[in-house]
Amino acid sequence: MEERWGFTKTKKENLSDKIHDRILEMIIQNPSEEEQVLTENKLVEMFGVSKAPVREALIKMCSEGIVKSVPRYGYVVIHMTEKDAQEVISMRILLETQALRETMPGLNDSMLYDLKAQISKTTSKQNRSIWDVWDENKEFHLMLASFSGNKVLMRFLKECMGMEKRIYAQRMWKANNRMDAPADGVAHMAICSKLADRDLEGAIRLLEDDIRGVR
């Protein structure tokens, strides 16, 4: 559904999205220094679905830098280093802090209300997968950035957050050996409080900490 700020909320997951996340789980839970190759036929057999949603999921994973397509061979899993992860996070900080600076002059109570409503909605849910938690975290950050009205910035931010989904899941798996996560809107509410006080620099500091601290 299109929102009044020109921001589209997280849409209901379709079959290709579910397959995308299941493939990503396999990659994260079974890391290897050796070359890992995925093929459409094996994935179709594994998930018991047609080729279309599998292919759609793999194409999306190519755009996110998770795999690369090698003709007549398959999809090779791309290794992500800590340096790669830090570069993505650093770019997010640049984009989101700039969006916040552009937003502040026109920030109003209606925007703050929508942010707080989004936080309340996410923290009321229990027993969620890390994918649900990530999507809701992503929704908050994209909503906040959308208030800037900067469409070019939003396009690049969406690409960064698409790449960061893997980083988030890998860190959660390494830390907890689980693929679920608790609800926690404390960091987001703190950002909203600084915005309500019109404390731009304080909000930016908290925003940077939140982006760096995604685990």
Coordinates of C-alpha atoms in Angstrom, one line a residue:
M1 CA 0.0 0.0 0.0
E2 CA 1.4 3.4 -1.0
E3 CA 1.8 5.7 2.0
R4 CA 1.3 9.5 2.1
W5 CA 5.1 10.0 2.4
G6 CA 5.7 8.2 -0.9
F7 CA 6.9 5.2 1.1
T8 CA 5.7 1.7 0.5
K9 CA 5.4 -0.5 3.5
T10 CA 6.8 -4.0 3.6
K11 CA 4.6 -6.1 1.3
K12 CA 3.2 -9.6 2.1
E13 CA 5.8 -12.2 1.4
N14 CA 5.3 -14.2 -1.8
L15 CA 6.7 -17.7 -2.7
S16 CA 9.9 -16.4 -4.3
D17 CA 10.6 -14.3 -1.2
K18 CA 10.1 -17.4 1.0
I19 CA 12.5 -19.4 -1.2
H20 CA 15.0 -16.5 -1.2
D21 CA 15.1 -16.6 2.6
R22 CA 15.3 -20.4 2.8
I23 CA 18.3 -20.4 0.4
L24 CA 19.9 -17.6 2.4
E25 CA 19.4 -19.6 5.6
M26 CA 21.1 -22.6 3.9
I27 CA 24.1 -20.5 2.9
I28 CA 24.4 -18.9 6.4
Q29 CA 24.0 -22.1 8.3
N30 CA 26.4 -24.1 6.2
P31 CA 29.4 -21.8 5.5
S32 CA 32.3 -23.2 3.6
E33 CA 35.7 -21.9 2.3
E34 CA 35.2 -24.2 -0.7
E35 CA 33.2 -23.0 -3.7
Q36 CA 29.4 -23.5 -3.1
V37 CA 27.3 -23.9 -6.2
L38 CA 23.5 -23.8 -6.4
T39 CA 21.5 -25.1 -9.3
E40 CA 17.9 -24.5 -10.2
N41 CA 17.1 -28.2 -10.6
K42 CA 18.4 -29.1 -7.2
L43 CA 16.5 -26.3 -5.5
V44 CA 13.3 -27.1 -7.4
E45 CA 13.5 -30.7 -6.2
M46 CA 14.4 -29.6 -2.6
F47 CA 11.5 -27.1 -2.2
G48 CA 9.0 -29.0 -4.3
V49 CA 8.0 -26.0 -6.4
S50 CA 8.2 -24.9 -10.0
K51 CA 11.3 -23.3 -11.6
A52 CA 9.7 -19.8 -11.8
P53 CA 9.9 -18.8 -8.1
V54 CA 13.3 -20.4 -7.7
R55 CA 14.7 -18.5 -10.7
E56 CA 13.1 -15.3 -9.4
A57 CA 14.7 -15.8 -6.0
L58 CA 18.1 -16.5 -7.5
I59 CA 17.9 -13.4 -9.7
K60 CA 17.2 -11.3 -6.7
M61 CA 20.1 -12.9 -4.8
C62 CA 22.4 -12.0 -7.8
S63 CA 21.3 -8.3 -7.5
E64 CA 22.1 -8.4 -3.7
G65 CA 25.6 -9.8 -4.3
I66 CA 24.9 -13.1 -2.6
V67 CA 25.4 -15.3 -5.6
K68 CA 26.7 -14.9 -9.2
S69 CA 25.3 -16.7 -12.2
V70 CA 27.8 -18.8 -14.2
P71 CA 26.2 -20.0 -17.5
R72 CA 25.9 -23.8 -17.8
Y73 CA 27.3 -24.2 -14.3
G74 CA 24.9 -22.7 -11.7
Y75 CA 24.9 -20.0 -9.1
V76 CA 28.1 -19.6 -7.2
V77 CA 27.9 -18.3 -3.6
I78 CA 29.9 -15.1 -3.2
H79 CA 32.0 -14.9 0.0
M80 CA 31.4 -11.8 2.0
T81 CA 34.2 -10.5 4.2
E82 CA 34.0 -8.2 7.2
K83 CA 35.4 -5.4 5.1
D84 CA 32.5 -5.9 2.6
A85 CA 30.1 -5.7 5.5
Q86 CA 31.6 -2.5 7.0
E87 CA 31.5 -0.8 3.6
V88 CA 27.8 -1.5 3.3
I89 CA 27.1 -0.2 6.8
S90 CA 29.3 2.9 6.2
M91 CA 27.3 3.7 3.0
R92 CA 24.0 3.3 4.9
I93 CA 25.2 5.8 7.6
L94 CA 26.1 8.3 4.9
L95 CA 22.7 8.0 3.2
E96 CA 20.5 7.9 6.3
T97 CA 22.2 10.8 8.1
Q98 CA 22.0 12.9 4.9
A99 CA 18.3 12.0 4.7
L100 CA 17.8 13.0 8.3
R101 CA 19.5 16.4 7.7
E102 CA 17.2 17.0 4.8
T103 CA 14.1 15.9 6.8
M104 CA 14.6 18.1 9.9
P105 CA 13.5 21.4 8.5
G106 CA 10.1 20.0 7.5
L107 CA 9.7 17.4 10.4
N108 CA 6.2 17.5 11.8
D109 CA 4.1 15.7 14.4
S110 CA 2.4 13.5 11.8
M111 CA 5.8 12.0 10.7
L112 CA 6.6 11.3 14.3
Y113 CA 3.2 9.7 14.9
D114 CA 3.8 7.4 11.9
L115 CA 7.2 6.4 13.2
K116 CA 6.0 5.6 16.7
A117 CA 3.0 3.6 15.2
Q118 CA 5.5 1.5 13.2
I119 CA 7.6 0.8 16.3
S120 CA 4.5 -0.1 18.4
K121 CA 3.3 -2.5 15.7
T122 CA 6.6 -4.3 15.5
T123 CA 7.3 -4.6 19.2
S124 CA 3.8 -6.1 19.9
K125 CA 4.7 -9.2 17.9
Q126 CA 6.3 -12.3 19.4
N127 CA 8.2 -15.4 18.2
R128 CA 9.4 -13.9 15.0
S129 CA 12.0 -15.1 12.5
I130 CA 15.0 -13.0 11.9
W131 CA 13.6 -12.2 8.5
D132 CA 10.5 -10.7 10.0
V133 CA 12.6 -8.7 12.5
W134 CA 14.9 -7.5 9.6
D135 CA 11.9 -6.5 7.4
E136 CA 10.4 -4.4 10.2
N137 CA 13.8 -2.8 11.0
K138 CA 14.1 -2.0 7.3
E139 CA 10.6 -0.5 7.3
F140 CA 11.5 1.9 10.1
H141 CA 14.7 3.1 8.5
L142 CA 13.1 3.5 5.0
M143 CA 10.1 5.3 6.4
L144 CA 12.4 7.7 8.3
A145 CA 14.6 8.3 5.2
S146 CA 11.5 8.8 3.0
F147 CA 10.5 12.0 4.9
S148 CA 13.5 13.7 3.1
G149 CA 11.6 13.3 -0.2
N150 CA 14.9 12.4 -1.9
K151 CA 14.0 9.6 -4.4
V152 CA 17.6 9.1 -5.6
L153 CA 18.9 8.6 -2.0
M154 CA 16.0 6.2 -1.3
R155 CA 16.9 4.1 -4.3
F156 CA 20.5 3.6 -3.1
L157 CA 19.4 3.0 0.5
K158 CA 17.1 0.2 -0.6
E159 CA 20.0 -1.4 -2.5
C160 CA 22.2 -1.1 0.6
M161 CA 19.6 -2.6 2.9
G162 CA 19.1 -5.4 0.4
M163 CA 22.7 -6.3 0.7
E164 CA 22.8 -5.9 4.4
K165 CA 20.1 -8.5 5.0
R166 CA 22.7 -11.2 4.6
I167 CA 25.1 -9.4 7.0
Y168 CA 22.4 -9.1 9.6
A169 CA 21.4 -12.8 9.4
Q170 CA 25.1 -14.0 9.5
R171 CA 25.8 -12.0 12.6
M172 CA 22.6 -13.2 14.3
W173 CA 23.4 -16.8 13.5
K174 CA 27.0 -16.5 14.7
A175 CA 25.9 -14.9 17.9
N176 CA 23.0 -17.1 18.8
N177 CA 23.1 -20.1 16.5
R178 CA 19.4 -19.4 15.9
M179 CA 17.2 -18.0 13.2
D180 CA 14.8 -16.0 15.3
A181 CA 15.1 -12.8 17.2
P182 CA 13.3 -10.8 20.0
A183 CA 11.3 -7.7 19.4
D184 CA 13.2 -4.6 20.5
G185 CA 12.2 -1.0 19.6
V186 CA 14.3 0.8 22.2
A187 CA 16.8 2.2 19.8
H188 CA 14.2 3.4 17.4
M189 CA 12.1 5.0 20.1
A190 CA 15.2 6.8 21.4
I191 CA 15.7 8.2 17.9
C192 CA 12.1 9.4 17.8
S193 CA 12.6 11.1 21.2
K194 CA 15.6 13.1 19.9
L195 CA 13.6 14.1 16.8
A196 CA 10.7 15.2 18.9
D197 CA 13.1 17.5 20.8
R198 CA 14.4 18.7 17.4
D199 CA 17.8 17.5 18.5
L200 CA 19.3 16.8 15.0
E201 CA 22.8 15.9 16.1
G202 CA 21.6 13.7 19.0
A203 CA 19.3 11.9 16.6
I204 CA 22.1 11.4 14.1
R205 CA 24.4 9.9 16.8
L206 CA 21.7 7.4 17.8
L207 CA 20.9 6.6 14.2
E208 CA 24.6 5.9 13.5
D209 CA 24.8 3.7 16.6
D210 CA 21.6 1.8 15.6
I211 CA 23.0 1.1 12.1
R212 CA 26.4 0.0 13.4
G213 CA 24.8 -2.1 16.1
V214 CA 22.5 -4.3 13.9
R215 CA 23.1 -7.8 15.2

